[in-house]
Coordinates of C-alpha atoms in Angstrom, one line a residue:
M1 CA -7.9 -17.6 -3.7
V2 CA -5.4 -15.2 -5.5
A3 CA -1.6 -16.1 -4.7
T4 CA 0.2 -13.1 -3.1
A5 CA 3.6 -11.7 -2.9
R6 CA 4.0 -13.2 0.6
D7 CA 2.5 -16.3 -0.6
F8 CA 5.4 -16.2 -2.9
D9 CA 7.8 -15.1 -0.6
K10 CA 7.0 -18.0 2.0
T11 CA 7.2 -20.6 -0.9
L12 CA 10.5 -19.7 -1.5
R13 CA 11.5 -19.9 1.6
E14 CA 10.0 -23.5 2.5
M15 CA 12.1 -24.7 -0.7
A16 CA 15.1 -23.7 1.0
N17 CA 14.0 -25.8 4.1
Q18 CA 12.4 -28.5 2.4
P19 CA 13.6 -28.6 -1.1
N20 CA 12.6 -31.8 -2.4
Q21 CA 9.0 -31.4 -1.6
M22 CA 8.9 -28.0 -2.3
Q23 CA 10.4 -28.3 -5.7
A24 CA 8.0 -31.1 -6.5
D25 CA 5.2 -28.4 -5.3
Y26 CA 6.5 -25.5 -7.3
W27 CA 6.9 -27.4 -10.5
N28 CA 3.5 -29.0 -10.3
G29 CA 2.2 -25.7 -9.8
I30 CA 3.0 -22.0 -10.8
G31 CA 6.6 -22.9 -12.2
G32 CA 5.2 -25.7 -14.4
T33 CA 2.1 -24.0 -15.6
Q34 CA 4.1 -21.0 -16.6
W35 CA 6.7 -22.8 -18.5
V36 CA 4.1 -24.6 -20.5
N37 CA 2.0 -21.4 -21.2
R38 CA 5.1 -19.8 -22.6
K39 CA 7.4 -23.0 -23.8
E40 CA 7.7 -21.5 -27.3
R41 CA 9.6 -18.4 -25.6
F42 CA 11.6 -20.6 -23.0
D43 CA 12.6 -22.8 -26.0
S44 CA 13.5 -20.3 -27.8
Q45 CA 15.5 -18.7 -25.3
L46 CA 17.6 -21.7 -24.3
G47 CA 17.3 -23.4 -28.0
T48 CA 20.9 -22.5 -28.8
F49 CA 22.6 -25.1 -26.0
I50 CA 20.6 -28.3 -27.7
P51 CA 23.0 -28.6 -30.6
L52 CA 26.0 -27.9 -27.6
I53 CA 24.6 -31.0 -25.7
V54 CA 23.8 -33.2 -28.8
D55 CA 26.8 -32.7 -30.2
S56 CA 29.3 -33.3 -27.5
L57 CA 27.5 -36.9 -27.1
E58 CA 28.9 -39.7 -29.1
L59 CA 25.2 -41.1 -30.4
R60 CA 24.8 -44.0 -32.4
P61 CA 21.5 -45.1 -34.1
N62 CA 20.4 -47.6 -31.8
D63 CA 21.4 -46.1 -28.4
A64 CA 18.9 -45.6 -25.6
V65 CA 19.4 -42.2 -24.3
L66 CA 17.8 -40.5 -21.0
D67 CA 17.1 -36.7 -20.9
I68 CA 16.8 -35.6 -17.0
G69 CA 14.5 -32.7 -16.2
C70 CA 13.3 -32.7 -20.0
G71 CA 10.5 -30.1 -19.2
T72 CA 8.3 -30.1 -22.5
G73 CA 10.7 -32.1 -24.2
A74 CA 12.7 -30.2 -26.6
L75 CA 16.2 -31.7 -25.9
T76 CA 14.4 -34.9 -25.8
R77 CA 13.2 -34.7 -29.1
A78 CA 16.4 -33.9 -30.6
L79 CA 18.1 -36.4 -28.9
A80 CA 15.4 -39.1 -30.3
D81 CA 16.4 -37.5 -33.8
K82 CA 19.9 -38.7 -33.1
V83 CA 18.7 -42.5 -32.3
P84 CA 16.1 -43.5 -35.1
D85 CA 16.6 -47.2 -34.0
G86 CA 16.9 -46.3 -30.4
S87 CA 15.0 -44.7 -27.9
A88 CA 14.7 -41.3 -25.9
L89 CA 13.1 -41.0 -22.7
G90 CA 12.5 -37.7 -21.0
L91 CA 12.0 -37.6 -17.2
D92 CA 10.6 -34.6 -15.1
I93 CA 9.1 -33.9 -11.7
S94 CA 6.3 -31.7 -13.5
E95 CA 3.0 -33.4 -14.5
A96 CA 2.1 -30.3 -16.4
M97 CA 5.3 -30.5 -18.4
I98 CA 5.1 -34.0 -19.2
E99 CA 1.7 -33.9 -20.1
D100 CA 2.9 -31.4 -22.6
A101 CA 5.4 -33.4 -23.9
L102 CA 3.3 -36.4 -24.5
A103 CA 1.0 -34.2 -26.4
S104 CA 3.6 -32.9 -28.6
R105 CA 5.3 -36.3 -29.4
G106 CA 3.1 -37.0 -32.4
E107 CA 3.7 -40.6 -34.0
R108 CA 7.2 -41.1 -33.0
T109 CA 7.8 -44.4 -31.6
N110 CA 11.3 -44.0 -30.4
L111 CA 10.5 -41.0 -27.8
D112 CA 8.5 -41.2 -24.6
F113 CA 8.3 -39.3 -21.6
Q114 CA 7.4 -40.3 -17.9
I115 CA 6.9 -38.3 -14.3
A116 CA 10.1 -38.8 -12.0
D117 CA 11.9 -37.3 -9.4
I118 CA 15.5 -38.9 -10.0
Q119 CA 16.4 -38.7 -6.1
T120 CA 13.7 -41.4 -5.4
A121 CA 12.7 -42.8 -8.8
S122 CA 12.5 -46.7 -9.5
H123 CA 14.6 -47.9 -12.8
P124 CA 13.2 -46.2 -15.7
G125 CA 13.1 -49.4 -17.8
I126 CA 15.8 -48.3 -20.2
A127 CA 20.0 -49.0 -19.6
P128 CA 20.6 -45.6 -21.4
R129 CA 24.1 -45.4 -23.1
A130 CA 23.8 -41.8 -22.9
I131 CA 22.4 -39.5 -20.3
A132 CA 21.9 -35.7 -21.0
S133 CA 20.4 -32.6 -19.5
R134 CA 19.6 -28.9 -20.4
F135 CA 19.4 -27.2 -17.1
G136 CA 17.6 -30.1 -15.4
V137 CA 20.0 -31.1 -12.7
M138 CA 20.2 -28.0 -10.3
F139 CA 17.0 -28.9 -8.3
F140 CA 18.0 -31.7 -6.5
S141 CA 18.1 -31.5 -2.7
Q142 CA 20.3 -35.0 -2.7
P143 CA 22.0 -34.1 -5.8
T144 CA 24.6 -37.2 -5.0
K145 CA 22.0 -39.3 -4.7
A146 CA 20.3 -38.5 -8.1
F147 CA 23.5 -39.3 -9.7
E148 CA 24.0 -42.4 -8.1
N149 CA 20.4 -43.2 -9.5
L150 CA 21.6 -42.3 -12.6
A151 CA 24.8 -44.4 -12.6
S152 CA 22.9 -47.6 -11.4
W153 CA 20.4 -47.4 -14.4
A154 CA 23.2 -46.7 -17.0
A155 CA 25.0 -48.9 -19.2
P156 CA 28.6 -49.9 -18.7
E157 CA 30.7 -46.7 -19.9
A158 CA 27.4 -44.6 -20.5
E159 CA 28.1 -41.0 -21.4
L160 CA 26.7 -37.9 -19.4
C161 CA 26.7 -34.4 -20.7
F162 CA 24.7 -31.7 -19.3
V163 CA 24.7 -27.9 -19.0
C164 CA 24.2 -25.6 -16.1
W165 CA 24.6 -21.9 -15.2
Q166 CA 27.7 -20.1 -14.0
S167 CA 27.3 -17.7 -11.4
P168 CA 24.5 -15.0 -11.3
Q169 CA 27.0 -12.3 -11.9
L170 CA 28.0 -13.9 -15.1
N171 CA 24.3 -14.1 -16.3
P172 CA 23.0 -10.7 -16.0
W173 CA 19.9 -12.0 -17.9
I174 CA 18.3 -13.2 -15.1
G175 CA 19.3 -10.6 -12.4
L176 CA 18.7 -7.3 -14.3
P177 CA 14.9 -7.5 -14.8
G178 CA 14.5 -8.1 -10.9
E179 CA 17.0 -5.7 -9.9
L180 CA 15.1 -3.1 -11.9
A181 CA 11.4 -3.8 -10.8
E182 CA 12.6 -4.7 -7.1
P183 CA 12.0 -1.1 -5.8
F184 CA 8.2 -1.3 -6.6
I185 CA 7.2 -4.7 -6.1
G186 CA 9.9 -6.3 -3.8
A187 CA 12.0 -9.1 -4.5
P188 CA 11.7 -12.6 -3.2
P189 CA 14.6 -13.8 -0.7
A190 CA 17.7 -15.1 -1.7
L191 CA 18.1 -18.9 -1.4
E192 CA 21.2 -20.2 0.8
P193 CA 24.2 -21.3 -1.2
G194 CA 23.8 -25.0 -2.0
Q195 CA 20.0 -25.1 -2.0
P196 CA 18.2 -26.2 -5.1
S197 CA 18.0 -23.1 -7.5
P198 CA 19.3 -22.2 -11.2
F199 CA 22.8 -21.6 -9.7
A200 CA 22.9 -24.3 -7.5
F201 CA 25.9 -25.7 -9.7
A202 CA 27.4 -22.7 -10.1
D203 CA 30.8 -24.0 -8.5
P204 CA 32.8 -26.3 -10.7
N205 CA 34.5 -27.9 -7.6
L206 CA 30.9 -28.9 -6.4
I207 CA 30.2 -30.5 -9.7
A208 CA 33.3 -32.5 -9.8
S209 CA 33.0 -33.4 -6.1
I210 CA 29.2 -34.6 -6.5
L211 CA 30.0 -36.6 -9.8
S212 CA 33.3 -38.4 -8.5
T213 CA 31.1 -39.3 -5.1
S214 CA 28.4 -40.5 -7.1
G215 CA 30.2 -42.7 -9.5
W216 CA 31.2 -40.9 -12.6
T217 CA 34.6 -40.6 -13.8
E218 CA 36.8 -38.8 -16.7
Q219 CA 35.1 -35.6 -16.1
A220 CA 35.6 -32.7 -18.1
I221 CA 33.9 -29.4 -17.1
H222 CA 34.2 -26.6 -19.7
A223 CA 33.3 -22.8 -19.4
V224 CA 31.3 -21.6 -22.4
K225 CA 30.5 -17.9 -22.6
T226 CA 27.8 -16.8 -25.4
H227 CA 24.6 -14.9 -25.4
L228 CA 20.9 -15.3 -25.3
Y229 CA 17.6 -13.5 -26.3
I230 CA 15.4 -13.2 -23.2
G231 CA 12.4 -15.0 -24.1
G232 CA 13.7 -15.5 -27.7
P233 CA 13.8 -13.0 -30.3
G234 CA 11.0 -10.5 -30.3
S235 CA 10.3 -6.8 -29.7
L236 CA 11.3 -5.1 -26.5
D237 CA 7.5 -4.8 -25.5
Q238 CA 7.2 -8.4 -25.9
T239 CA 10.3 -9.2 -23.9
V240 CA 8.9 -7.2 -20.9
E241 CA 6.0 -8.9 -21.0
F242 CA 7.8 -12.1 -21.0
V243 CA 9.8 -10.8 -17.8
L244 CA 6.9 -9.5 -16.0
G245 CA 4.5 -12.5 -16.7
G246 CA 5.9 -15.5 -17.2
T247 CA 9.0 -15.4 -14.6
S248 CA 9.3 -15.6 -10.7
L249 CA 8.2 -11.6 -10.9
A250 CA 4.8 -12.3 -12.4
I251 CA 3.2 -13.0 -8.6
G252 CA 4.5 -9.6 -7.4
M253 CA 3.2 -7.8 -10.5
R254 CA -0.2 -9.2 -10.1
E255 CA -0.1 -8.4 -6.3
A256 CA 1.4 -4.8 -6.5
D257 CA -1.2 -1.8 -6.8
P258 CA -1.7 -0.2 -10.5
E259 CA 0.7 2.7 -9.7
S260 CA 3.8 0.1 -8.7
V261 CA 3.0 -2.2 -11.5
A262 CA 3.3 0.8 -14.0
K263 CA 6.4 1.8 -12.6
A264 CA 8.0 -1.5 -12.6
T265 CA 6.8 -2.2 -16.3
D266 CA 8.4 1.1 -17.0
A267 CA 11.8 0.6 -15.2
V268 CA 12.1 -2.9 -16.9
H269 CA 11.4 -1.6 -20.4
A270 CA 14.1 1.5 -20.0
G271 CA 16.4 -0.7 -18.4
L272 CA 16.2 -3.5 -21.1
A273 CA 15.9 -1.5 -24.1
P274 CA 19.7 -0.7 -24.7
Y275 CA 20.1 -4.6 -25.0
H276 CA 17.7 -4.9 -27.9
D277 CA 19.8 -5.3 -31.0
G278 CA 16.8 -5.2 -33.6
I279 CA 16.2 -9.2 -32.8
G280 CA 15.5 -9.5 -29.3
V281 CA 16.8 -8.4 -25.9
R282 CA 20.5 -9.8 -26.1
M283 CA 22.5 -10.4 -22.8
D284 CA 25.6 -12.3 -21.9
S285 CA 25.4 -15.6 -20.5
A286 CA 27.6 -18.2 -18.8
I287 CA 27.4 -22.0 -18.4
W288 CA 29.2 -25.2 -17.6
L289 CA 29.5 -28.1 -20.1
V290 CA 29.8 -30.9 -18.1
R291 CA 31.0 -34.5 -19.8
A292 CA 31.7 -37.5 -17.8
T293 CA 31.5 -41.3 -18.1
K294 CA 30.2 -44.2 -15.9
A295 CA 32.8 -45.6 -13.8
G296 CA 33.9 -49.3 -14.6

């Protein structure tokens, strides 16, 4: 049975009401599949944030490192390179993403991946001296519980470092394509503030409160403004295809009639054209770079 735009709207509403289970369903369904099918584009879009995380950690060659919400493993592999005598373990709720990450592991013996929901998972079998995440911590229905678990697993005085998005207003790359397509294919309902979503950690005061309550101290939350290429470098046509075929707009595009699809495509193409700099569609982005230490 082909999913409809109404089905997608219903899924997003249910995610707001039952976020933990619905996040699992989403990332083990269309979310995980779309990411795996376009992982090169997603990793190219987000690759610039990996050195920011890795360089913020004081990693030693024999450290054990944990990557939260690892997806298909790009950050985990970079962390493994820094701990050749240690280990890097990536955890994610998506079976499809973990299967892909395992398939890409090759012969590396200090790299592994496991399916896990940080809120409910048992001890992963290592006591990490460093915990990292690239946009993988914003989808918890019980974030305090998740960070409590991470603290309980971590070695004494372990480092924590992650990046998360600031407000949607400071990240037009994610909102503009939907605004351009909405008149023709509709838009999914907005999630309530604080519900799991890419922008659940947009408020730095909320981040600080969660970390303090869950056993993390010496917090440093830095605003970083930069830019990214939507779907990575590529032609305008490639970017439009990525946006309309590989993001939350994809189901609406599949359900819409041919005339509406054509109009949405033309609108997104025209709206993104001014941002193409000869390399790709380059737009502003803003993140929080968050560091903390396990409380003694």
